[in-house]
């Protein structure tokens, strides 16, 4: 273990009564340039990335909750990336909360799965056309509900995952409210037969914000990590894959990671201390950002590393990690709700020699424009070698109504 990793571990083993590492000042610097991909509808609610056409560039999908539609955006190339992107409405999805890109039928064309809450309470598959030239033709897409999902709960998030090792990719999903569960949809032999997808609940839930798949116990199969915002199982936790057979259809063992006193928002995983093992990084409210690292040699003991939010920002919502300034060290990017009125909604944070320092430096991304930001992603959008920020915003007043900024990206000005 190197000096950097050792210092990080030492900090993580500090008791909770010790100091909280804080970005004590307001974000430094000027806002990054913003480039709107699409501002045509209402309530853009999270971004999910994939390369839909094999050109090596990041494409994305988002659901427009108030607009009641789900759209896909295709990267137009580096020279055109600062203008609105080619897009297609893949389906009407009232109360849509999440959308994810996945080639569900393994035909080589990327489909979309959307999750809807409210009165809709249904998950939809939007089948992509099998003609490359028709990918952006709305009429060529076909939307169908997953029958086993209809009126089961308010669906909040979905992650494609191979659960049972059979047939095609399965879908892990979770919801909120009465009767909410985390579970998985078992793919049939013919994925196009949506009436044959089977739902298997594996855990009660309160309000699922994130789902990620990762082999947390090192046994060769994928487990499920989640941030659950409310209820008796609130916090950051993981569900242990039982390893196959009939046990997959029963409740999976729950393991708490931390954050049980907070409303946990979005999370990610990243190897922040360069030791070869991922940490869990989550935004929370009302609380600091939280990094969780498992103590070496243990399954259940996770140590929290809290980082206070800087002054002059909203409350934490989305979080991502990457080397923003290309100095060889990981940085943190977070988004906020309750921004605006002089408060920033998207900020990045860096440390100096090691993350054990008491003061993290906060840097401006959004400035005060925007109010309710959501899930974000880092990717090199303009091809200059540094990570830019994909995000969306729901509540920025525009043209006399609360339309929102829509879907956009912030251009990283870093030059080294």
mmCIF file of C-alpha atoms in Angstrom:
data_model
loop_
_atom_site.group_PDB
_atom_site.id
_atom_site.type_symbol
_atom_site.label_atom_id
_atom_site.label_comp_id
_atom_site.label_asym_id
_atom_site.label_seq_id
_atom_site.Cartn_x
_atom_site.Cartn_y
_atom_site.Cartn_z
ATOM 1 C CA UNK A 1 0.000 0.000 0.000
ATOM 2 C CA UNK A 2 1.434 3.363 -1.038
ATOM 3 C CA UNK A 3 1.815 6.439 1.114
ATOM 4 C CA UNK A 4 -1.293 8.050 -0.387
ATOM 5 C CA UNK A 5 -3.464 4.976 0.163
ATOM 6 C CA UNK A 6 -2.123 4.479 3.692
ATOM 7 C CA UNK A 7 -2.909 8.049 4.679
ATOM 8 C CA UNK A 8 -6.408 7.671 3.334
ATOM 9 C CA UNK A 9 -7.009 4.456 5.290
ATOM 10 C CA UNK A 10 -5.743 6.095 8.460
ATOM 11 C CA UNK A 11 -8.238 8.898 8.009
ATOM 12 C CA UNK A 12 -11.071 6.448 7.443
ATOM 13 C CA UNK A 13 -10.305 4.660 10.691
ATOM 14 C CA UNK A 14 -10.678 7.879 12.648
ATOM 15 C CA UNK A 15 -13.666 7.658 15.054
ATOM 16 C CA UNK A 16 -16.796 9.544 14.071
ATOM 17 C CA UNK A 17 -16.261 11.916 16.988
ATOM 18 C CA UNK A 18 -13.165 13.227 15.250
ATOM 19 C CA UNK A 19 -13.028 16.227 12.931
ATOM 20 C CA UNK A 20 -15.215 16.503 9.850
ATOM 21 C CA UNK A 21 -13.168 17.482 6.825
ATOM 22 C CA UNK A 22 -14.742 20.578 5.371
ATOM 23 C CA UNK A 23 -14.538 22.805 2.373
ATOM 24 C CA UNK A 24 -14.673 25.911 4.520
ATOM 25 C CA UNK A 25 -15.021 28.487 1.766
ATOM 26 C CA UNK A 26 -17.455 29.194 -1.016
ATOM 27 C CA UNK A 27 -16.595 27.741 -4.443
ATOM 28 C CA UNK A 28 -13.671 29.396 -6.198
ATOM 29 C CA UNK A 29 -13.412 30.497 -9.811
ATOM 30 C CA UNK A 30 -15.838 31.337 -12.576
ATOM 31 C CA UNK A 31 -18.733 29.172 -13.783
ATOM 32 C CA UNK A 32 -17.952 26.768 -16.596
ATOM 33 C CA UNK A 33 -19.502 27.358 -20.033
ATOM 34 C CA UNK A 34 -22.885 25.644 -20.328
ATOM 35 C CA UNK A 35 -24.099 24.012 -23.556
ATOM 36 C CA UNK A 36 -27.773 23.052 -23.698
ATOM 37 C CA UNK A 37 -28.412 19.764 -25.486
ATOM 38 C CA UNK A 38 -32.194 20.061 -25.239
ATOM 39 C CA UNK A 39 -34.511 22.473 -23.445
ATOM 40 C CA UNK A 40 -37.707 21.639 -25.310
ATOM 41 C CA UNK A 41 -39.741 19.866 -22.624
ATOM 42 C CA UNK A 42 -40.284 20.039 -18.838
ATOM 43 C CA UNK A 43 -38.772 18.262 -15.856
ATOM 44 C CA UNK A 44 -35.582 16.640 -17.168
ATOM 45 C CA UNK A 45 -34.905 14.006 -14.517
ATOM 46 C CA UNK A 46 -31.433 12.454 -14.568
ATOM 47 C CA UNK A 47 -28.983 11.434 -17.298
ATOM 48 C CA UNK A 48 -27.698 7.931 -18.131
ATOM 49 C CA UNK A 49 -24.897 7.331 -20.634
ATOM 50 C CA UNK A 50 -24.022 4.678 -23.213
ATOM 51 C CA UNK A 51 -22.537 4.520 -26.699
ATOM 52 C CA UNK A 52 -25.626 3.685 -28.754
ATOM 53 C CA UNK A 53 -24.007 3.596 -32.211
ATOM 54 C CA UNK A 54 -20.489 2.311 -31.602
ATOM 55 C CA UNK A 55 -18.657 5.523 -32.515
ATOM 56 C CA UNK A 56 -16.869 5.731 -29.162
ATOM 57 C CA UNK A 57 -18.689 8.907 -28.101
ATOM 58 C CA UNK A 58 -21.033 9.214 -25.092
ATOM 59 C CA UNK A 59 -24.742 9.313 -25.932
ATOM 60 C CA UNK A 60 -27.435 9.649 -23.302
ATOM 61 C CA UNK A 61 -31.062 9.259 -22.371
ATOM 62 C CA UNK A 62 -33.293 11.143 -19.966
ATOM 63 C CA UNK A 63 -36.909 11.100 -18.913
ATOM 64 C CA UNK A 64 -38.834 14.381 -18.868
ATOM 65 C CA UNK A 65 -41.095 13.873 -15.861
ATOM 66 C CA UNK A 66 -43.521 16.772 -16.305
ATOM 67 C CA UNK A 67 -43.301 16.522 -20.079
ATOM 68 C CA UNK A 68 -44.214 12.825 -19.940
ATOM 69 C CA UNK A 69 -41.687 11.660 -22.537
ATOM 70 C CA UNK A 70 -38.373 9.797 -22.716
ATOM 71 C CA UNK A 71 -35.705 10.895 -25.197
ATOM 72 C CA UNK A 72 -32.335 9.668 -26.500
ATOM 73 C CA UNK A 73 -29.571 12.070 -27.547
ATOM 74 C CA UNK A 74 -26.821 11.068 -29.977
ATOM 75 C CA UNK A 75 -23.429 12.765 -29.704
ATOM 76 C CA UNK A 76 -22.993 14.762 -32.933
ATOM 77 C CA UNK A 77 -19.191 14.773 -32.884
ATOM 78 C CA UNK A 78 -16.747 17.025 -31.081
ATOM 79 C CA UNK A 79 -17.115 20.003 -33.410
ATOM 80 C CA UNK A 80 -20.908 20.111 -33.101
ATOM 81 C CA UNK A 81 -21.200 19.133 -29.414
ATOM 82 C CA UNK A 82 -21.788 22.706 -28.236
ATOM 83 C CA UNK A 83 -25.029 22.942 -30.222
ATOM 84 C CA UNK A 84 -28.320 21.091 -29.552
ATOM 85 C CA UNK A 85 -27.888 17.371 -30.193
ATOM 86 C CA UNK A 86 -29.797 15.098 -32.565
ATOM 87 C CA UNK A 87 -32.540 13.505 -30.492
ATOM 88 C CA UNK A 88 -35.511 11.195 -30.687
ATOM 89 C CA UNK A 89 -38.546 10.807 -28.442
ATOM 90 C CA UNK A 90 -38.628 7.042 -27.911
ATOM 91 C CA UNK A 91 -41.958 6.973 -26.107
ATOM 92 C CA UNK A 92 -44.637 8.689 -24.061
ATOM 93 C CA UNK A 93 -43.944 8.012 -20.388
ATOM 94 C CA UNK A 94 -46.156 9.942 -17.939
ATOM 95 C CA UNK A 95 -44.499 10.443 -14.518
ATOM 96 C CA UNK A 96 -41.180 9.088 -15.816
ATOM 97 C CA UNK A 97 -38.496 9.072 -13.127
ATOM 98 C CA UNK A 98 -35.603 7.200 -14.741
ATOM 99 C CA UNK A 99 -34.460 5.898 -18.114
ATOM 100 C CA UNK A 100 -31.526 3.631 -18.942
ATOM 101 C CA UNK A 101 -29.906 2.548 -22.220
ATOM 102 C CA UNK A 102 -29.529 -1.215 -22.774
ATOM 103 C CA UNK A 103 -29.614 -3.605 -25.730
ATOM 104 C CA UNK A 104 -32.295 -5.727 -24.130
ATOM 105 C CA UNK A 105 -32.904 -8.126 -27.025
ATOM 106 C CA UNK A 106 -29.216 -8.412 -28.050
ATOM 107 C CA UNK A 107 -29.891 -7.375 -31.644
ATOM 108 C CA UNK A 108 -27.050 -4.839 -31.691
ATOM 109 C CA UNK A 109 -29.292 -1.778 -31.291
ATOM 110 C CA UNK A 110 -29.562 0.046 -27.982
ATOM 111 C CA UNK A 111 -33.049 0.098 -26.474
ATOM 112 C CA UNK A 112 -34.344 2.122 -23.514
ATOM 113 C CA UNK A 113 -36.065 1.012 -20.308
ATOM 114 C CA UNK A 114 -37.988 3.711 -18.437
ATOM 115 C CA UNK A 115 -39.414 3.746 -14.899
ATOM 116 C CA UNK A 116 -42.573 5.677 -14.066
ATOM 117 C CA UNK A 117 -44.015 6.675 -10.698
ATOM 118 C CA UNK A 118 -47.185 8.669 -9.918
ATOM 119 C CA UNK A 119 -50.349 7.103 -11.246
ATOM 120 C CA UNK A 120 -48.548 5.415 -14.120
ATOM 121 C CA UNK A 121 -46.625 2.968 -11.868
ATOM 122 C CA UNK A 122 -45.242 1.020 -14.823
ATOM 123 C CA UNK A 123 -41.923 0.218 -16.478
ATOM 124 C CA UNK A 124 -41.694 0.476 -20.255
ATOM 125 C CA UNK A 125 -39.349 -0.950 -22.868
ATOM 126 C CA UNK A 126 -38.727 1.250 -25.882
ATOM 127 C CA UNK A 127 -37.483 -0.997 -28.687
ATOM 128 C CA UNK A 128 -34.972 0.603 -31.030
ATOM 129 C CA UNK A 129 -35.413 0.183 -34.789
ATOM 130 C CA UNK A 130 -33.186 -2.427 -36.415
ATOM 131 C CA UNK A 131 -32.189 0.066 -39.087
ATOM 132 C CA UNK A 132 -29.217 2.298 -38.286
ATOM 133 C CA UNK A 133 -30.594 5.089 -40.449
ATOM 134 C CA UNK A 134 -33.933 5.017 -38.583
ATOM 135 C CA UNK A 135 -32.526 5.338 -35.055
ATOM 136 C CA UNK A 136 -33.602 8.982 -34.805
ATOM 137 C CA UNK A 137 -36.997 8.352 -36.412
ATOM 138 C CA UNK A 138 -39.613 8.519 -33.670
ATOM 139 C CA UNK A 139 -42.103 6.465 -35.717
ATOM 140 C CA UNK A 140 -39.623 3.579 -35.938
ATOM 141 C CA UNK A 141 -39.503 3.069 -32.156
ATOM 142 C CA UNK A 142 -41.966 0.780 -30.393
ATOM 143 C CA UNK A 143 -42.954 1.238 -26.726
ATOM 144 C CA UNK A 144 -44.477 -1.531 -24.606
ATOM 145 C CA UNK A 145 -45.175 -1.877 -20.871
ATOM 146 C CA UNK A 146 -43.650 -4.705 -18.892
ATOM 147 C CA UNK A 147 -46.845 -6.441 -17.684
ATOM 148 C CA UNK A 148 -45.267 -7.723 -14.455
ATOM 149 C CA UNK A 149 -44.457 -4.115 -13.497
ATOM 150 C CA UNK A 150 -47.893 -2.580 -13.989
ATOM 151 C CA UNK A 151 -49.376 -0.967 -10.857
ATOM 152 C CA UNK A 152 -46.939 -2.834 -8.584
ATOM 153 C CA UNK A 153 -45.336 0.319 -7.157
ATOM 154 C CA UNK A 154 -43.996 3.736 -8.106
ATOM 155 C CA UNK A 155 -40.872 2.762 -10.050
ATOM 156 C CA UNK A 156 -37.814 4.948 -9.418
ATOM 157 C CA UNK A 157 -34.647 3.366 -10.812
ATOM 158 C CA UNK A 158 -33.443 0.452 -12.928
ATOM 159 C CA UNK A 159 -30.049 -1.099 -13.656
ATOM 160 C CA UNK A 160 -29.416 -3.821 -16.256
ATOM 161 C CA UNK A 161 -27.629 -6.772 -14.649
ATOM 162 C CA UNK A 162 -27.024 -10.427 -15.408
ATOM 163 C CA UNK A 163 -28.518 -12.007 -12.292
ATOM 164 C CA UNK A 164 -29.103 -15.702 -12.967
ATOM 165 C CA UNK A 165 -26.450 -16.387 -15.618
ATOM 166 C CA UNK A 166 -29.078 -17.558 -18.078
ATOM 167 C CA UNK A 167 -30.422 -16.142 -21.307
ATOM 168 C CA UNK A 168 -30.132 -12.371 -21.760
ATOM 169 C CA UNK A 169 -29.589 -9.463 -19.417
ATOM 170 C CA UNK A 170 -32.009 -9.113 -16.498
ATOM 171 C CA UNK A 171 -33.293 -5.883 -14.933
ATOM 172 C CA UNK A 172 -32.880 -4.889 -11.282
ATOM 173 C CA UNK A 173 -35.344 -2.189 -10.244
ATOM 174 C CA UNK A 174 -36.731 -0.445 -7.188
ATOM 175 C CA UNK A 175 -39.428 2.007 -6.206
ATOM 176 C CA UNK A 176 -40.862 4.143 -3.452
ATOM 177 C CA UNK A 177 -43.957 4.470 -1.318
ATOM 178 C CA UNK A 178 -46.433 1.839 -0.185
ATOM 179 C CA UNK A 179 -45.421 -1.682 -1.165
ATOM 180 C CA UNK A 180 -42.062 -0.567 -2.526
ATOM 181 C CA UNK A 181 -39.465 -3.247 -3.157
ATOM 182 C CA UNK A 182 -36.127 -3.883 -4.783
ATOM 183 C CA UNK A 183 -36.209 -6.864 -7.078
ATOM 184 C CA UNK A 184 -35.275 -8.231 -10.470
ATOM 185 C CA UNK A 185 -37.091 -9.039 -13.662
ATOM 186 C CA UNK A 186 -36.018 -12.415 -15.014
ATOM 187 C CA UNK A 187 -35.426 -12.347 -18.751
ATOM 188 C CA UNK A 188 -37.234 -15.031 -20.754
ATOM 189 C CA UNK A 189 -35.736 -16.949 -23.660
ATOM 190 C CA UNK A 190 -37.276 -14.402 -26.041
ATOM 191 C CA UNK A 191 -36.739 -10.955 -24.444
ATOM 192 C CA UNK A 192 -39.292 -9.454 -26.821
ATOM 193 C CA UNK A 193 -42.051 -11.418 -25.076
ATOM 194 C CA UNK A 194 -42.513 -8.892 -22.299
ATOM 195 C CA UNK A 195 -45.456 -10.884 -20.919
ATOM 196 C CA UNK A 196 -42.954 -13.608 -19.966
ATOM 197 C CA UNK A 197 -40.651 -11.420 -17.875
ATOM 198 C CA UNK A 198 -40.978 -12.519 -14.221
ATOM 199 C CA UNK A 199 -40.704 -10.209 -11.213
ATOM 200 C CA UNK A 200 -38.800 -11.435 -8.119
ATOM 201 C CA UNK A 201 -38.731 -9.056 -5.104
ATOM 202 C CA UNK A 202 -35.591 -9.382 -2.980
ATOM 203 C CA UNK A 203 -35.867 -6.582 -0.394
ATOM 204 C CA UNK A 204 -38.361 -4.109 1.063
ATOM 205 C CA UNK A 205 -37.656 -0.476 0.181
ATOM 206 C CA UNK A 206 -38.656 3.022 1.200
ATOM 207 C CA UNK A 207 -37.539 5.377 -1.571
ATOM 208 C CA UNK A 208 -34.836 4.035 -3.870
ATOM 209 C CA UNK A 209 -32.504 6.684 -5.295
ATOM 210 C CA UNK A 210 -29.667 4.598 -6.749
ATOM 211 C CA UNK A 211 -28.935 1.014 -7.740
ATOM 212 C CA UNK A 212 -25.492 -0.233 -8.764
ATOM 213 C CA UNK A 213 -24.155 -3.720 -9.450
ATOM 214 C CA UNK A 214 -20.757 -4.685 -8.018
ATOM 215 C CA UNK A 215 -19.149 -7.835 -6.622
ATOM 216 C CA UNK A 216 -18.793 -6.553 -3.070
ATOM 217 C CA UNK A 217 -17.973 -9.869 -1.394
ATOM 218 C CA UNK A 218 -15.514 -11.099 -4.015
ATOM 219 C CA UNK A 219 -17.337 -14.367 -4.708
ATOM 220 C CA UNK A 220 -17.598 -13.875 -8.466
ATOM 221 C CA UNK A 221 -21.201 -12.767 -8.795
ATOM 222 C CA UNK A 222 -22.751 -9.314 -8.824
ATOM 223 C CA UNK A 223 -24.358 -7.866 -5.717
ATOM 224 C CA UNK A 224 -26.635 -4.813 -5.584
ATOM 225 C CA UNK A 225 -25.749 -1.531 -3.857
ATOM 226 C CA UNK A 226 -28.520 0.964 -3.169
ATOM 227 C CA UNK A 227 -29.209 4.275 -1.510
ATOM 228 C CA UNK A 228 -32.620 4.161 0.163
ATOM 229 C CA UNK A 229 -33.884 7.594 1.085
ATOM 230 C CA UNK A 230 -36.606 6.891 3.658
ATOM 231 C CA UNK A 231 -38.190 4.229 5.825
ATOM 232 C CA UNK A 232 -36.890 1.521 8.128
ATOM 233 C CA UNK A 233 -34.118 0.534 5.705
ATOM 234 C CA UNK A 234 -32.951 4.053 4.917
ATOM 235 C CA UNK A 235 -29.271 4.517 4.284
ATOM 236 C CA UNK A 236 -26.655 3.086 1.973
ATOM 237 C CA UNK A 237 -26.771 -0.720 1.889
ATOM 238 C CA UNK A 238 -26.003 -3.726 -0.261
ATOM 239 C CA UNK A 239 -27.901 -6.898 -1.040
ATOM 240 C CA UNK A 240 -25.858 -10.080 -1.220
ATOM 241 C CA UNK A 241 -26.359 -12.205 -4.303
ATOM 242 C CA UNK A 242 -27.052 -15.742 -2.956
ATOM 243 C CA UNK A 243 -25.160 -17.256 -5.861
ATOM 244 C CA UNK A 244 -27.749 -18.986 -8.004
ATOM 245 C CA UNK A 245 -30.588 -21.448 -7.946
ATOM 246 C CA UNK A 246 -33.901 -21.037 -6.073
ATOM 247 C CA UNK A 247 -32.277 -18.682 -3.533
ATOM 248 C CA UNK A 248 -32.185 -15.967 -6.200
ATOM 249 C CA UNK A 249 -35.972 -15.821 -6.035
ATOM 250 C CA UNK A 250 -36.037 -15.245 -2.271
ATOM 251 C CA UNK A 251 -35.062 -12.142 -0.217
ATOM 252 C CA UNK A 252 -31.349 -11.405 -0.449
ATOM 253 C CA UNK A 253 -29.371 -10.746 2.716
ATOM 254 C CA UNK A 254 -29.173 -7.031 3.538
ATOM 255 C CA UNK A 255 -25.922 -5.403 4.700
ATOM 256 C CA UNK A 256 -25.838 -1.776 5.862
ATOM 257 C CA UNK A 257 -22.957 0.411 4.769
ATOM 258 C CA UNK A 258 -23.909 3.641 6.568
ATOM 259 C CA UNK A 259 -25.793 6.913 6.411
ATOM 260 C CA UNK A 260 -28.797 5.633 8.331
ATOM 261 C CA UNK A 261 -29.454 9.020 9.943
ATOM 262 C CA UNK A 262 -29.589 10.875 6.623
ATOM 263 C CA UNK A 263 -31.718 11.064 3.517
ATOM 264 C CA UNK A 264 -29.381 9.321 1.125
ATOM 265 C CA UNK A 265 -29.495 10.647 -2.416
ATOM 266 C CA UNK A 266 -27.533 9.475 -5.455
ATOM 267 C CA UNK A 267 -24.332 7.462 -5.106
ATOM 268 C CA UNK A 268 -21.436 6.151 -7.132
ATOM 269 C CA UNK A 269 -18.471 3.859 -6.642
ATOM 270 C CA UNK A 270 -14.863 4.801 -7.323
ATOM 271 C CA UNK A 271 -11.369 3.824 -6.201
ATOM 272 C CA UNK A 272 -10.562 7.098 -4.473
ATOM 273 C CA UNK A 273 -7.457 5.948 -2.600
ATOM 274 C CA UNK A 274 -5.848 3.998 -5.471
ATOM 275 C CA UNK A 275 -5.684 0.744 -3.502
ATOM 276 C CA UNK A 276 -7.533 -1.355 -6.093
ATOM 277 C CA UNK A 277 -10.840 -1.476 -4.185
ATOM 278 C CA UNK A 278 -13.824 0.788 -4.781
ATOM 279 C CA UNK A 279 -15.202 3.125 -2.163
ATOM 280 C CA UNK A 280 -18.867 4.152 -2.066
ATOM 281 C CA UNK A 281 -19.502 7.875 -2.441
ATOM 282 C CA UNK A 282 -22.948 9.322 -1.722
ATOM 283 C CA UNK A 283 -24.721 12.639 -1.433
ATOM 284 C CA UNK A 284 -27.049 13.070 1.514
ATOM 285 C CA UNK A 285 -29.336 15.611 3.129
ATOM 286 C CA UNK A 286 -29.113 17.124 5.657
ATOM 287 C CA UNK A 287 -25.566 15.903 5.861
ATOM 288 C CA UNK A 288 -22.138 16.188 4.268
ATOM 289 C CA UNK A 289 -21.026 14.157 1.313
ATOM 290 C CA UNK A 290 -20.168 10.688 2.555
ATOM 291 C CA UNK A 291 -17.368 8.374 1.482
ATOM 292 C CA UNK A 292 -17.600 4.815 2.811
ATOM 293 C CA UNK A 293 -14.635 2.464 2.836
ATOM 294 C CA UNK A 294 -14.733 -1.102 4.072
ATOM 295 C CA UNK A 295 -12.124 -1.954 6.660
ATOM 296 C CA UNK A 296 -9.554 -4.317 5.177
ATOM 297 C CA UNK A 297 -10.380 -7.959 5.793
ATOM 298 C CA UNK A 298 -13.995 -7.363 6.832
ATOM 299 C CA UNK A 299 -17.386 -7.781 5.180
ATOM 300 C CA UNK A 300 -19.586 -5.683 7.442
ATOM 301 C CA UNK A 301 -17.446 -2.892 8.887
ATOM 302 C CA UNK A 302 -17.584 0.267 6.808
ATOM 303 C CA UNK A 303 -15.967 3.491 7.935
ATOM 304 C CA UNK A 304 -17.537 6.820 6.938
ATOM 305 C CA UNK A 305 -15.434 9.715 5.740
ATOM 306 C CA UNK A 306 -17.672 12.828 5.811
ATOM 307 C CA UNK A 307 -16.871 15.901 3.749
ATOM 308 C CA UNK A 308 -18.876 18.986 4.601
ATOM 309 C CA UNK A 309 -20.521 20.914 1.822
ATOM 310 C CA UNK A 310 -18.965 24.312 1.062
ATOM 311 C CA UNK A 311 -20.811 27.522 1.795
ATOM 312 C CA UNK A 312 -23.080 28.988 -0.823
ATOM 313 C CA UNK A 313 -24.464 25.778 -2.367
ATOM 314 C CA UNK A 314 -27.782 23.923 -2.271
ATOM 315 C CA UNK A 315 -28.415 20.527 -0.675
ATOM 316 C CA UNK A 316 -26.645 17.474 -2.077
ATOM 317 C CA UNK A 317 -28.311 15.421 -4.821
ATOM 318 C CA UNK A 318 -25.968 13.792 -7.383
ATOM 319 C CA UNK A 319 -22.308 12.832 -7.086
ATOM 320 C CA UNK A 320 -19.510 11.630 -9.365
ATOM 321 C CA UNK A 321 -15.745 11.180 -9.147
ATOM 322 C CA UNK A 322 -12.955 11.791 -11.626
ATOM 323 C CA UNK A 323 -9.737 13.678 -12.218
ATOM 324 C CA UNK A 324 -11.293 17.029 -13.090
ATOM 325 C CA UNK A 325 -8.080 19.057 -13.252
ATOM 326 C CA UNK A 326 -5.878 16.232 -14.593
ATOM 327 C CA UNK A 327 -3.421 16.405 -11.714
ATOM 328 C CA UNK A 328 -3.435 12.635 -11.190
ATOM 329 C CA UNK A 329 -5.689 12.710 -8.112
ATOM 330 C CA UNK A 330 -9.422 11.999 -7.923
ATOM 331 C CA UNK A 331 -11.813 14.883 -7.421
ATOM 332 C CA UNK A 332 -15.495 14.976 -6.483
ATOM 333 C CA UNK A 333 -18.275 16.624 -8.496
ATOM 334 C CA UNK A 334 -21.686 17.075 -6.892
ATOM 335 C CA UNK A 335 -25.058 18.525 -7.845
ATOM 336 C CA UNK A 336 -27.689 20.121 -5.625
ATOM 337 C CA UNK A 337 -31.328 20.838 -5.097
ATOM 338 C CA UNK A 338 -32.424 24.133 -3.492
ATOM 339 C CA UNK A 339 -29.816 26.115 -5.401
ATOM 340 C CA UNK A 340 -30.396 29.493 -7.059
ATOM 341 C CA UNK A 341 -30.776 32.845 -5.279
ATOM 342 C CA UNK A 342 -26.998 33.154 -5.118
ATOM 343 C CA UNK A 343 -26.366 29.467 -4.304
ATOM 344 C CA UNK A 344 -24.506 27.192 -6.683
ATOM 345 C CA UNK A 345 -26.007 23.911 -7.886
ATOM 346 C CA UNK A 346 -22.983 22.103 -9.369
ATOM 347 C CA UNK A 347 -19.501 22.231 -7.792
ATOM 348 C CA UNK A 348 -16.283 20.221 -7.820
ATOM 349 C CA UNK A 349 -13.944 19.680 -4.876
ATOM 350 C CA UNK A 350 -10.248 18.835 -4.643
ATOM 351 C CA UNK A 351 -7.677 18.121 -1.946
ATOM 352 C CA UNK A 352 -3.986 18.946 -1.724
ATOM 353 C CA UNK A 353 -1.467 16.268 -0.702
ATOM 354 C CA UNK A 354 -3.929 13.728 0.718
ATOM 355 C CA UNK A 355 -7.644 13.449 1.495
ATOM 356 C CA UNK A 356 -6.789 13.475 5.226
ATOM 357 C CA UNK A 357 -6.442 17.253 5.055
ATOM 358 C CA UNK A 358 -9.111 19.118 6.990
ATOM 359 C CA UNK A 359 -9.918 21.564 4.217
ATOM 360 C CA UNK A 360 -11.066 20.571 0.757
ATOM 361 C CA UNK A 361 -11.143 23.278 -1.871
ATOM 362 C CA UNK A 362 -14.452 23.919 -3.635
ATOM 363 C CA UNK A 363 -14.514 25.089 -7.261
ATOM 364 C CA UNK A 364 -17.341 26.633 -9.224
ATOM 365 C CA UNK A 365 -19.105 24.860 -12.095
ATOM 366 C CA UNK A 366 -22.680 26.129 -12.430
ATOM 367 C CA UNK A 367 -22.715 29.448 -10.633
ATOM 368 C CA UNK A 368 -26.122 30.536 -9.270
ATOM 369 C CA UNK A 369 -28.076 29.648 -12.417
ATOM 370 C CA UNK A 370 -30.430 26.695 -11.844
ATOM 371 C CA UNK A 371 -32.360 25.431 -8.823
ATOM 372 C CA UNK A 372 -33.057 21.673 -8.879
ATOM 373 C CA UNK A 373 -30.253 19.629 -10.406
ATOM 374 C CA UNK A 374 -30.241 15.846 -10.590
ATOM 375 C CA UNK A 375 -28.061 12.858 -11.380
ATOM 376 C CA UNK A 376 -24.835 13.732 -13.217
ATOM 377 C CA UNK A 377 -22.139 11.975 -15.225
ATOM 378 C CA UNK A 378 -18.537 12.778 -16.168
ATOM 379 C CA UNK A 379 -17.295 12.234 -19.728
ATOM 380 C CA UNK A 380 -14.957 13.887 -22.211
ATOM 381 C CA UNK A 381 -17.594 15.430 -24.448
ATOM 382 C CA UNK A 382 -15.471 17.805 -26.521
ATOM 383 C CA UNK A 383 -12.479 15.512 -27.050
ATOM 384 C CA UNK A 384 -9.891 17.678 -25.305
ATOM 385 C CA UNK A 385 -8.839 15.038 -22.785
ATOM 386 C CA UNK A 386 -10.489 16.317 -19.603
ATOM 387 C CA UNK A 387 -13.826 15.264 -18.087
ATOM 388 C CA UNK A 388 -16.819 17.486 -18.732
ATOM 389 C CA UNK A 389 -20.089 17.247 -16.787
ATOM 390 C CA UNK A 390 -23.427 15.995 -18.105
ATOM 391 C CA UNK A 391 -26.395 17.095 -16.006
ATOM 392 C CA UNK A 392 -30.028 18.217 -16.118
ATOM 393 C CA UNK A 393 -32.116 20.744 -14.206
ATOM 394 C CA UNK A 394 -35.851 20.868 -13.563
ATOM 395 C CA UNK A 395 -36.778 24.217 -12.052
ATOM 396 C CA UNK A 396 -34.939 27.184 -13.528
ATOM 397 C CA UNK A 397 -37.556 29.875 -14.293
ATOM 398 C CA UNK A 398 -37.601 30.624 -18.026
ATOM 399 C CA UNK A 399 -39.995 32.584 -20.223
ATOM 400 C CA UNK A 400 -42.264 33.253 -17.266
ATOM 401 C CA UNK A 401 -42.689 29.612 -16.243
ATOM 402 C CA UNK A 402 -40.675 27.016 -14.349
ATOM 403 C CA UNK A 403 -39.509 25.079 -17.399
ATOM 404 C CA UNK A 404 -35.994 24.211 -16.271
ATOM 405 C CA UNK A 405 -32.658 24.412 -18.035
ATOM 406 C CA UNK A 406 -33.230 20.956 -19.506
ATOM 407 C CA UNK A 407 -30.374 18.618 -20.501
ATOM 408 C CA UNK A 408 -26.925 20.169 -20.876
ATOM 409 C CA UNK A 409 -23.221 19.813 -20.298
ATOM 410 C CA UNK A 410 -20.628 21.997 -18.633
ATOM 411 C CA UNK A 411 -17.360 22.432 -20.513
ATOM 412 C CA UNK A 412 -14.318 21.824 -18.358
ATOM 413 C CA UNK A 413 -11.938 24.786 -18.814
ATOM 414 C CA UNK A 414 -8.977 22.937 -17.300
ATOM 415 C CA UNK A 415 -5.784 23.261 -19.291
ATOM 416 C CA UNK A 416 -2.554 21.651 -18.076
#
